PDB file of C-alpha atoms in Angstrom:
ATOM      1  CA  UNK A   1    -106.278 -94.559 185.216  1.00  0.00           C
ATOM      2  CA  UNK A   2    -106.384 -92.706 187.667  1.00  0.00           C
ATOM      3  CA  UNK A   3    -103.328 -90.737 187.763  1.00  0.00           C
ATOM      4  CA  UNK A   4    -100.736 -91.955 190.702  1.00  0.00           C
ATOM      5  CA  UNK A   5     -99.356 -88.209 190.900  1.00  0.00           C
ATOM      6  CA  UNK A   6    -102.274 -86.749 190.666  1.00  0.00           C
ATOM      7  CA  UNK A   7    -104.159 -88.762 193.084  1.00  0.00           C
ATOM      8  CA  UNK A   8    -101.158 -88.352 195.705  1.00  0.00           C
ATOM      9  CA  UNK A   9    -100.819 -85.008 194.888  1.00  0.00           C
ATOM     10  CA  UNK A  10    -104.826 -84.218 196.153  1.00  0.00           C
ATOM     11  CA  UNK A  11    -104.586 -86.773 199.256  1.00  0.00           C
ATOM     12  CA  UNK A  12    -101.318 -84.944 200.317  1.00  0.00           C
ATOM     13  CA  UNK A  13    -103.457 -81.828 199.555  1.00  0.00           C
ATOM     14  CA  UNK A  14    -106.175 -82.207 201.662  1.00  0.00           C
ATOM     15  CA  UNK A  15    -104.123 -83.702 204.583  1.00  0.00           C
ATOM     16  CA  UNK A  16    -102.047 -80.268 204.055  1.00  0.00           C
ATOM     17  CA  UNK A  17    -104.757 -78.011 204.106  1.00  0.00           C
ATOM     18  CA  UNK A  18    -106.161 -79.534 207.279  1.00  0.00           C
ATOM     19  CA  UNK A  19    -103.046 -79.136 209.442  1.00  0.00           C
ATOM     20  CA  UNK A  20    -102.822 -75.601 207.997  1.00  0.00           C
ATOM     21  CA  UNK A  21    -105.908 -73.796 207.359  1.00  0.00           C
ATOM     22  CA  UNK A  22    -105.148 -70.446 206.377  1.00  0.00           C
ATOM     23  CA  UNK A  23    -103.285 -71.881 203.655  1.00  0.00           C
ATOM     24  CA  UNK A  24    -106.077 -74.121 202.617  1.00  0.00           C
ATOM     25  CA  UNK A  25    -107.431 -72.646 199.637  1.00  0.00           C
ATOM     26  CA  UNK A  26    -103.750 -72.146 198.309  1.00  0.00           C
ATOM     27  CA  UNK A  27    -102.527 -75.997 199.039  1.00  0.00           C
ATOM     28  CA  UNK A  28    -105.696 -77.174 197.407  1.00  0.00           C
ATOM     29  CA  UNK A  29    -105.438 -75.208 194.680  1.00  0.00           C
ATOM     30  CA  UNK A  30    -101.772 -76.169 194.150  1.00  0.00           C
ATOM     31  CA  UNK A  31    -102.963 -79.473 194.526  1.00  0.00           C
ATOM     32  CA  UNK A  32    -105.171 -78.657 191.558  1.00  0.00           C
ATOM     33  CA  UNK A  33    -102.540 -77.356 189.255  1.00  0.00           C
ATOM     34  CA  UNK A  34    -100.026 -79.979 190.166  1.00  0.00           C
ATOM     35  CA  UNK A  35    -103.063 -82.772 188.697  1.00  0.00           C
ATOM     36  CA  UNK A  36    -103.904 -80.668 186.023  1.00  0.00           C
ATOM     37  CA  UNK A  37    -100.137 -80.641 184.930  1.00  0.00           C
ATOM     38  CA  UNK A  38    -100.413 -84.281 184.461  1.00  0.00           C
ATOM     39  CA  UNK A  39    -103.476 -83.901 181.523  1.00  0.00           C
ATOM     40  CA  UNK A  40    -101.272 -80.969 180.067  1.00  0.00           C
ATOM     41  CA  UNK A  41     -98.186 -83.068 179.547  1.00  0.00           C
ATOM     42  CA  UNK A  42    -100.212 -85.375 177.577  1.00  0.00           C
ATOM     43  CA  UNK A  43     -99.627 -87.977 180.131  1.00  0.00           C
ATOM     44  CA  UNK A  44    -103.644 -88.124 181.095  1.00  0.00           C
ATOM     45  CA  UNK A  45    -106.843 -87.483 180.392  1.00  0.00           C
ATOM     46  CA  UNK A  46    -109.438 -85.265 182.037  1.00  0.00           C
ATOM     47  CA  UNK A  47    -111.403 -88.055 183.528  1.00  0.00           C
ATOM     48  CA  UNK A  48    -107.927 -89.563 184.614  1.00  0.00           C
ATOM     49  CA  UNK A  49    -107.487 -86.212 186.480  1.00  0.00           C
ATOM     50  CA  UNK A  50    -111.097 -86.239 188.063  1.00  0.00           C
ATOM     51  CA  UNK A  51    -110.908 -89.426 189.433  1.00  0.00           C
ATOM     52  CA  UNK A  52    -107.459 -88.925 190.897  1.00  0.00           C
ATOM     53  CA  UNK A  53    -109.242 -85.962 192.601  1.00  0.00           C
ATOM     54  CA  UNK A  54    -112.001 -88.420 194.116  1.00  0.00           C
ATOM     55  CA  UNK A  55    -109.850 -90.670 195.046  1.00  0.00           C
ATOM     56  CA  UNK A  56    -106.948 -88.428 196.702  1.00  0.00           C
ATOM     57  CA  UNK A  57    -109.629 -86.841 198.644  1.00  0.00           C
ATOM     58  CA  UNK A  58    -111.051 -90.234 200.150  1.00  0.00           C
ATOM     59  CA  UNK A  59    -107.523 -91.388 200.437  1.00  0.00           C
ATOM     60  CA  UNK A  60    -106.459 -88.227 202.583  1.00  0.00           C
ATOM     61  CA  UNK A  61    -109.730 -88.172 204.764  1.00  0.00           C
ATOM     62  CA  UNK A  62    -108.883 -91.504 205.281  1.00  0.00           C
ATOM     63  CA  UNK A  63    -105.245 -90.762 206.647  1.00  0.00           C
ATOM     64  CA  UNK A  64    -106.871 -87.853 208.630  1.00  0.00           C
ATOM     65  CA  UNK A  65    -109.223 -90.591 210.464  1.00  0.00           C
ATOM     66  CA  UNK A  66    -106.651 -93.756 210.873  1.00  0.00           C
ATOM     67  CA  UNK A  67    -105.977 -93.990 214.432  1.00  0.00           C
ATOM     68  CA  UNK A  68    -102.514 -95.224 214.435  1.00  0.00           C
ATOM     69  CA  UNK A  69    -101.901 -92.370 212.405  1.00  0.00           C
ATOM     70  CA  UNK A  70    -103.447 -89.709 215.277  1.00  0.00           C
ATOM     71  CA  UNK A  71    -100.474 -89.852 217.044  1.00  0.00           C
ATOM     72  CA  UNK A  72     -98.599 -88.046 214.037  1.00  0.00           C
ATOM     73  CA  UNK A  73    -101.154 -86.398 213.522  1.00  0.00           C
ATOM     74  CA  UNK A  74    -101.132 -84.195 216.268  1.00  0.00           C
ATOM     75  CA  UNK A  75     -97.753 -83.843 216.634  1.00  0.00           C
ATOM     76  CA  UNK A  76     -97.737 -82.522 213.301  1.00  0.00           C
ATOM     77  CA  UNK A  77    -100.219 -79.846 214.763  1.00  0.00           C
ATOM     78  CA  UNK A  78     -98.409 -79.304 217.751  1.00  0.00           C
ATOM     79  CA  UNK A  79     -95.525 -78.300 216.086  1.00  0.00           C
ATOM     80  CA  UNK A  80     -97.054 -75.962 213.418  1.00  0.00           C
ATOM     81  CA  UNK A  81     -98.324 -74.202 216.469  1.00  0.00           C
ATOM     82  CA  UNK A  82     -94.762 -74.171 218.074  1.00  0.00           C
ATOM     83  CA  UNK A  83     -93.590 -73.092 215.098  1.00  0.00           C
ATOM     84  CA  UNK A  84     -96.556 -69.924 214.697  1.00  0.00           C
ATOM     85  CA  UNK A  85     -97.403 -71.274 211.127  1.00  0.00           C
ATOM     86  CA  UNK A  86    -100.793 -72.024 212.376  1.00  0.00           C
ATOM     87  CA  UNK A  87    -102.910 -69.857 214.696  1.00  0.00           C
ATOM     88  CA  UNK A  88    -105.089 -73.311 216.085  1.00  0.00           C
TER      89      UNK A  88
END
């Protein structure tokens, strides 16, 4: 408790969505199914899955705002622009 998978699953989620966001609603939704899978499998419980969600969110706004990570950051939104997968 909480899930590991799930948890990363939702922080990778919401760093995702935030470096591409016209795919937001589909990488968090993924993000979703990927955590639910976990309470499917028999391998947790709803309130396993629910906290993995509030803690993979704090854990990727977290990443988002470290500032040794800012550097990667925007290279990682530099080249989603190069590479036209983003618009921004």
């Amino acid at each position: 408790y909480p899930s590991g998978h799930a948890t990363m699953g939702y922080s990778l989620g919401i760093v995702l969505a935030t470096l591409i966001p016209e795919k937001s609603q589909a990488i968090l939704a993924r993000a979703a199914d990927y955590a639910y899978s976990r309470e499917v499998c028999g391998d947790h419980y709803h309130s396993d899955i629910e906290a993995s969600h509030a803690l993979g969110n704090a854990l990727g706004i977290m990443l988002l705002n470290n500032a040794a990570l800012k550097p990667q950051i925007e290279a990682a939104k530099a080249e989603l622009r190069a590479a036209h997968i983003v618009t921004q």
